[in-house]
């Protein structure tokens, strides 16, 4: 089937494939740098901590800024559209002999990333790194010791400054997401005090003067982590309430809920009460496992909600996973392309007709049409999108990654 045939087929449903392609071209997704090096970063030596974990030892991990940038560039060349790169504060690029602790990080330590972003025509997003650090032992912004809390408050404020610098340099807002791993392995004696301290620390961070048009701070909740199974300070209720009261953007990671809860079902409620909503699109398998994003039911359902709610400009989409068991460049390419493909699927759905059937309580037609569109020729429209944006089709990109693996990754 050709693109023209597919276009005709969708047109019979009242769906304009050309328009969908144009919309998709304008959607930028934030691609997480940390898939490239298993969340190791460049500023500390120790292990990954904070209740998150990478598994696998596929060869070719990026071990320095040059390698990580080279791998990101390779991935970007295989991903349609123009996107953003999401950096963590543990990825500063110091000069020879230079080092700064997390609370002393400055824009200059990220200048090379700005140069990289300009060269590649991408935006930058940012994240304080409140884990994998000697002072991040179990608790950070909610730590009982003031000295430790103050350190992480200073870190977050430093990150706001760096985010502002990115926005100034690149001419587009930086999304800065705060996630802290604070929690307890076993039954708490006091659930309130750590939450009160987290609230107070956030108040102190937001007391800093910054331009909210340039930096969109988001707060990411979680249900549990490895080694913090019994209590998470920054729970969903905590951050939803804090964000609403303080006009901050909440962030939902779809690995951070009970397996019977779906982020796709939460988006509409959050959009009713928030100007913007941020997402970490991930794939939990049994737990918050951060598997590569697939073109699966929940990813499609999430994107359908965004499209149907007419909220492509209000939902800030970022990816968050770290798989060390497969080629890491391929992991980026697969996840990004799947997220975009799921958006395309949503754009090619006869959403207004389906909504009307629901309102008319014609559930028979609704079910029939929802099933009908599942096997419509999405692939042809996707191929056309890849062609128009100058990137390889689904059956072409992997051999390019394989060559890169042979020539670059396996020689590391
Ligand atoms: C952890 C959160 C957080 C991290 C990244 C590295 O559970 O999902 O977003 O994955 O910041
Ligand atoms: Zn996340």
JSON list of N, CA and C in Angstrom, two decimals, residues 195-196 198-208 210 212 215-219 237-250 273-276:
[
{"chain": "A", "resi": 195, "resn": "UNK", "atom": "N", "xyz": [7.76, 14.83, 55.35]},
{"chain": "A", "resi": 195, "resn": "UNK", "atom": "CA", "xyz": [6.97, 15.56, 54.34]},
{"chain": "A", "resi": 195, "resn": "UNK", "atom": "C", "xyz": [6.93, 17.05, 54.65]},
{"chain": "A", "resi": 196, "resn": "UNK", "atom": "N", "xyz": [6.84, 17.36, 55.95]},
{"chain": "A", "resi": 196, "resn": "UNK", "atom": "CA", "xyz": [6.86, 18.78, 56.33]},
{"chain": "A", "resi": 196, "resn": "UNK", "atom": "C", "xyz": [8.21, 19.39, 55.95]},
{"chain": "A", "resi": 198, "resn": "UNK", "atom": "N", "xyz": [10.21, 18.34, 53.53]},
{"chain": "A", "resi": 198, "resn": "UNK", "atom": "CA", "xyz": [10.28, 18.46, 52.07]},
{"chain": "A", "resi": 198, "resn": "UNK", "atom": "C", "xyz": [9.54, 19.71, 51.60]},
{"chain": "A", "resi": 199, "resn": "UNK", "atom": "N", "xyz": [8.38, 19.93, 52.21]},
{"chain": "A", "resi": 199, "resn": "UNK", "atom": "CA", "xyz": [7.58, 21.11, 51.86]},
{"chain": "A", "resi": 199, "resn": "UNK", "atom": "C", "xyz": [8.37, 22.39, 52.15]},
{"chain": "A", "resi": 200, "resn": "UNK", "atom": "N", "xyz": [9.00, 22.41, 53.31]},
{"chain": "A", "resi": 200, "resn": "UNK", "atom": "CA", "xyz": [9.78, 23.59, 53.69]},
{"chain": "A", "resi": 200, "resn": "UNK", "atom": "C", "xyz": [10.98, 23.79, 52.75]},
{"chain": "A", "resi": 201, "resn": "UNK", "atom": "N", "xyz": [11.63, 22.71, 52.39]},
{"chain": "A", "resi": 201, "resn": "UNK", "atom": "CA", "xyz": [12.78, 22.83, 51.47]},
{"chain": "A", "resi": 201, "resn": "UNK", "atom": "C", "xyz": [12.32, 23.36, 50.11]},
{"chain": "A", "resi": 202, "resn": "UNK", "atom": "N", "xyz": [11.20, 22.84, 49.64]},
{"chain": "A", "resi": 202, "resn": "UNK", "atom": "CA", "xyz": [10.70, 23.33, 48.33]},
{"chain": "A", "resi": 202, "resn": "UNK", "atom": "C", "xyz": [10.36, 24.81, 48.42]},
{"chain": "A", "resi": 203, "resn": "UNK", "atom": "N", "xyz": [9.73, 25.20, 49.53]},
{"chain": "A", "resi": 203, "resn": "UNK", "atom": "CA", "xyz": [9.41, 26.63, 49.72]},
{"chain": "A", "resi": 203, "resn": "UNK", "atom": "C", "xyz": [10.68, 27.47, 49.61]},
{"chain": "A", "resi": 204, "resn": "UNK", "atom": "N", "xyz": [11.75, 26.97, 50.20]},
{"chain": "A", "resi": 204, "resn": "UNK", "atom": "CA", "xyz": [13.01, 27.72, 50.17]},
{"chain": "A", "resi": 204, "resn": "UNK", "atom": "C", "xyz": [13.57, 27.77, 48.74]},
{"chain": "A", "resi": 205, "resn": "UNK", "atom": "N", "xyz": [13.43, 26.69, 48.03]},
{"chain": "A", "resi": 205, "resn": "UNK", "atom": "CA", "xyz": [13.92, 26.68, 46.63]},
{"chain": "A", "resi": 205, "resn": "UNK", "atom": "C", "xyz": [13.11, 27.67, 45.80]},
{"chain": "A", "resi": 206, "resn": "UNK", "atom": "N", "xyz": [11.79, 27.64, 45.97]},
{"chain": "A", "resi": 206, "resn": "UNK", "atom": "CA", "xyz": [10.95, 28.51, 45.14]},
{"chain": "A", "resi": 206, "resn": "UNK", "atom": "C", "xyz": [10.97, 29.97, 45.58]},
{"chain": "A", "resi": 207, "resn": "UNK", "atom": "N", "xyz": [11.57, 30.22, 46.74]},
{"chain": "A", "resi": 207, "resn": "UNK", "atom": "CA", "xyz": [11.72, 31.61, 47.18]},
{"chain": "A", "resi": 207, "resn": "UNK", "atom": "C", "xyz": [12.78, 32.32, 46.34]},
{"chain": "A", "resi": 208, "resn": "UNK", "atom": "N", "xyz": [13.58, 31.54, 45.65]},
{"chain": "A", "resi": 208, "resn": "UNK", "atom": "CA", "xyz": [14.60, 32.15, 44.80]},
{"chain": "A", "resi": 208, "resn": "UNK", "atom": "C", "xyz": [13.93, 32.84, 43.62]},
{"chain": "A", "resi": 210, "resn": "UNK", "atom": "N", "xyz": [13.35, 33.67, 40.02]},
{"chain": "A", "resi": 210, "resn": "UNK", "atom": "CA", "xyz": [13.66, 33.18, 38.67]},
{"chain": "A", "resi": 210, "resn": "UNK", "atom": "C", "xyz": [12.49, 33.47, 37.75]},
{"chain": "A", "resi": 212, "resn": "UNK", "atom": "N", "xyz": [9.69, 32.52, 35.55]},
{"chain": "A", "resi": 212, "resn": "UNK", "atom": "CA", "xyz": [8.87, 31.33, 35.33]},
{"chain": "A", "resi": 212, "resn": "UNK", "atom": "C", "xyz": [8.50, 31.11, 33.87]},
{"chain": "A", "resi": 215, "resn": "UNK", "atom": "N", "xyz": [11.96, 29.12, 32.99]},
{"chain": "A", "resi": 215, "resn": "UNK", "atom": "CA", "xyz": [12.19, 27.84, 33.64]},
{"chain": "A", "resi": 215, "resn": "UNK", "atom": "C", "xyz": [10.86, 27.28, 34.16]},
{"chain": "A", "resi": 216, "resn": "UNK", "atom": "N", "xyz": [10.50, 26.14, 33.66]},
{"chain": "A", "resi": 216, "resn": "UNK", "atom": "CA", "xyz": [9.27, 25.48, 34.13]},
{"chain": "A", "resi": 216, "resn": "UNK", "atom": "C", "xyz": [9.71, 24.38, 35.08]},
{"chain": "A", "resi": 217, "resn": "UNK", "atom": "N", "xyz": [9.55, 24.64, 36.36]},
{"chain": "A", "resi": 217, "resn": "UNK", "atom": "CA", "xyz": [9.96, 23.61, 37.33]},
{"chain": "A", "resi": 217, "resn": "UNK", "atom": "C", "xyz": [8.83, 22.60, 37.47]},
{"chain": "A", "resi": 218, "resn": "UNK", "atom": "N", "xyz": [9.18, 21.33, 37.42]},
{"chain": "A", "resi": 218, "resn": "UNK", "atom": "CA", "xyz": [8.18, 20.28, 37.59]},
{"chain": "A", "resi": 218, "resn": "UNK", "atom": "C", "xyz": [8.57, 19.43, 38.80]},
{"chain": "A", "resi": 219, "resn": "UNK", "atom": "N", "xyz": [7.56, 18.81, 39.42]},
{"chain": "A", "resi": 219, "resn": "UNK", "atom": "CA", "xyz": [7.80, 17.98, 40.61]},
{"chain": "A", "resi": 219, "resn": "UNK", "atom": "C", "xyz": [7.30, 16.58, 40.33]},
{"chain": "A", "resi": 237, "resn": "UNK", "atom": "N", "xyz": [0.07, 12.41, 46.23]},
{"chain": "A", "resi": 237, "resn": "UNK", "atom": "CA", "xyz": [-0.76, 13.43, 46.90]},
{"chain": "A", "resi": 237, "resn": "UNK", "atom": "C", "xyz": [0.07, 14.64, 47.30]},
{"chain": "A", "resi": 238, "resn": "UNK", "atom": "N", "xyz": [1.27, 14.34, 47.78]},
{"chain": "A", "resi": 238, "resn": "UNK", "atom": "CA", "xyz": [2.14, 15.43, 48.23]},
{"chain": "A", "resi": 238, "resn": "UNK", "atom": "C", "xyz": [2.39, 16.41, 47.09]},
{"chain": "A", "resi": 239, "resn": "UNK", "atom": "N", "xyz": [2.83, 15.88, 45.96]},
{"chain": "A", "resi": 239, "resn": "UNK", "atom": "CA", "xyz": [3.22, 16.79, 44.88]},
{"chain": "A", "resi": 239, "resn": "UNK", "atom": "C", "xyz": [2.03, 17.38, 44.14]},
{"chain": "A", "resi": 240, "resn": "UNK", "atom": "N", "xyz": [0.95, 16.63, 44.03]},
{"chain": "A", "resi": 240, "resn": "UNK", "atom": "CA", "xyz": [-0.24, 17.21, 43.38]},
{"chain": "A", "resi": 240, "resn": "UNK", "atom": "C", "xyz": [-0.70, 18.41, 44.20]},
{"chain": "A", "resi": 241, "resn": "UNK", "atom": "N", "xyz": [-0.72, 18.24, 45.51]},
{"chain": "A", "resi": 241, "resn": "UNK", "atom": "CA", "xyz": [-1.17, 19.33, 46.37]},
{"chain": "A", "resi": 241, "resn": "UNK", "atom": "C", "xyz": [-0.19, 20.49, 46.35]},
{"chain": "A", "resi": 242, "resn": "UNK", "atom": "N", "xyz": [1.10, 20.16, 46.47]},
{"chain": "A", "resi": 242, "resn": "UNK", "atom": "CA", "xyz": [2.10, 21.23, 46.49]},
{"chain": "A", "resi": 242, "resn": "UNK", "atom": "C", "xyz": [2.07, 22.02, 45.19]},
{"chain": "A", "resi": 243, "resn": "UNK", "atom": "N", "xyz": [1.98, 21.31, 44.07]},
{"chain": "A", "resi": 243, "resn": "UNK", "atom": "CA", "xyz": [1.99, 21.98, 42.76]},
{"chain": "A", "resi": 243, "resn": "UNK", "atom": "C", "xyz": [0.78, 22.89, 42.61]},
{"chain": "A", "resi": 244, "resn": "UNK", "atom": "N", "xyz": [-0.38, 22.36, 43.01]},
{"chain": "A", "resi": 244, "resn": "UNK", "atom": "CA", "xyz": [-1.61, 23.15, 42.85]},
{"chain": "A", "resi": 244, "resn": "UNK", "atom": "C", "xyz": [-1.55, 24.42, 43.69]},
{"chain": "A", "resi": 245, "resn": "UNK", "atom": "N", "xyz": [-1.07, 24.28, 44.89]},
{"chain": "A", "resi": 245, "resn": "UNK", "atom": "CA", "xyz": [-1.04, 25.44, 45.80]},
{"chain": "A", "resi": 245, "resn": "UNK", "atom": "C", "xyz": [-0.01, 26.48, 45.41]},
{"chain": "A", "resi": 246, "resn": "UNK", "atom": "N", "xyz": [1.06, 26.02, 44.77]},
{"chain": "A", "resi": 246, "resn": "UNK", "atom": "CA", "xyz": [2.17, 26.93, 44.50]},
{"chain": "A", "resi": 246, "resn": "UNK", "atom": "C", "xyz": [2.36, 27.23, 43.02]},
{"chain": "A", "resi": 247, "resn": "UNK", "atom": "N", "xyz": [1.39, 26.79, 42.24]},
{"chain": "A", "resi": 247, "resn": "UNK", "atom": "CA", "xyz": [1.45, 27.07, 40.81]},
{"chain": "A", "resi": 247, "resn": "UNK", "atom": "C", "xyz": [2.72, 26.52, 40.16]},
{"chain": "A", "resi": 248, "resn": "UNK", "atom": "N", "xyz": [3.02, 25.30, 40.50]},
{"chain": "A", "resi": 248, "resn": "UNK", "atom": "CA", "xyz": [4.17, 24.58, 39.93]},
{"chain": "A", "resi": 248, "resn": "UNK", "atom": "C", "xyz": [3.59, 23.45, 39.08]},
{"chain": "A", "resi": 249, "resn": "UNK", "atom": "N", "xyz": [4.38, 22.96, 38.14]},
{"chain": "A", "resi": 249, "resn": "UNK", "atom": "CA", "xyz": [3.87, 21.92, 37.23]},
{"chain": "A", "resi": 249, "resn": "UNK", "atom": "C", "xyz": [4.12, 20.52, 37.79]},
{"chain": "A", "resi": 250, "resn": "UNK", "atom": "N", "xyz": [3.08, 19.71, 37.93]},
{"chain": "A", "resi": 250, "resn": "UNK", "atom": "CA", "xyz": [3.29, 18.34, 38.40]},
{"chain": "A", "resi": 250, "resn": "UNK", "atom": "C", "xyz": [3.81, 17.44, 37.27]},
{"chain": "A", "resi": 273, "resn": "UNK", "atom": "N", "xyz": [-6.98, 21.05, 36.09]},
{"chain": "A", "resi": 273, "resn": "UNK", "atom": "CA", "xyz": [-6.57, 21.87, 37.23]},
{"chain": "A", "resi": 273, "resn": "UNK", "atom": "C", "xyz": [-5.17, 22.46, 37.11]},
{"chain": "A", "resi": 274, "resn": "UNK", "atom": "N", "xyz": [-4.51, 22.18, 36.00]},
{"chain": "A", "resi": 274, "resn": "UNK", "atom": "CA", "xyz": [-3.15, 22.69, 35.83]},
{"chain": "A", "resi": 274, "resn": "UNK", "atom": "C", "xyz": [-2.99, 23.30, 34.45]},
{"chain": "A", "resi": 275, "resn": "UNK", "atom": "N", "xyz": [-2.26, 24.36, 34.40]},
{"chain": "A", "resi": 275, "resn": "UNK", "atom": "CA", "xyz": [-1.97, 24.98, 33.13]},
{"chain": "A", "resi": 275, "resn": "UNK", "atom": "C", "xyz": [-1.15, 24.03, 32.26]},
{"chain": "A", "resi": 276, "resn": "UNK", "atom": "N", "xyz": [-0.14, 23.42, 32.88]},
{"chain": "A", "resi": 276, "resn": "UNK", "atom": "CA", "xyz": [0.70, 22.45, 32.18]},
{"chain": "A", "resi": 276, "resn": "UNK", "atom": "C", "xyz": [0.84, 21.20, 33.03]}
]
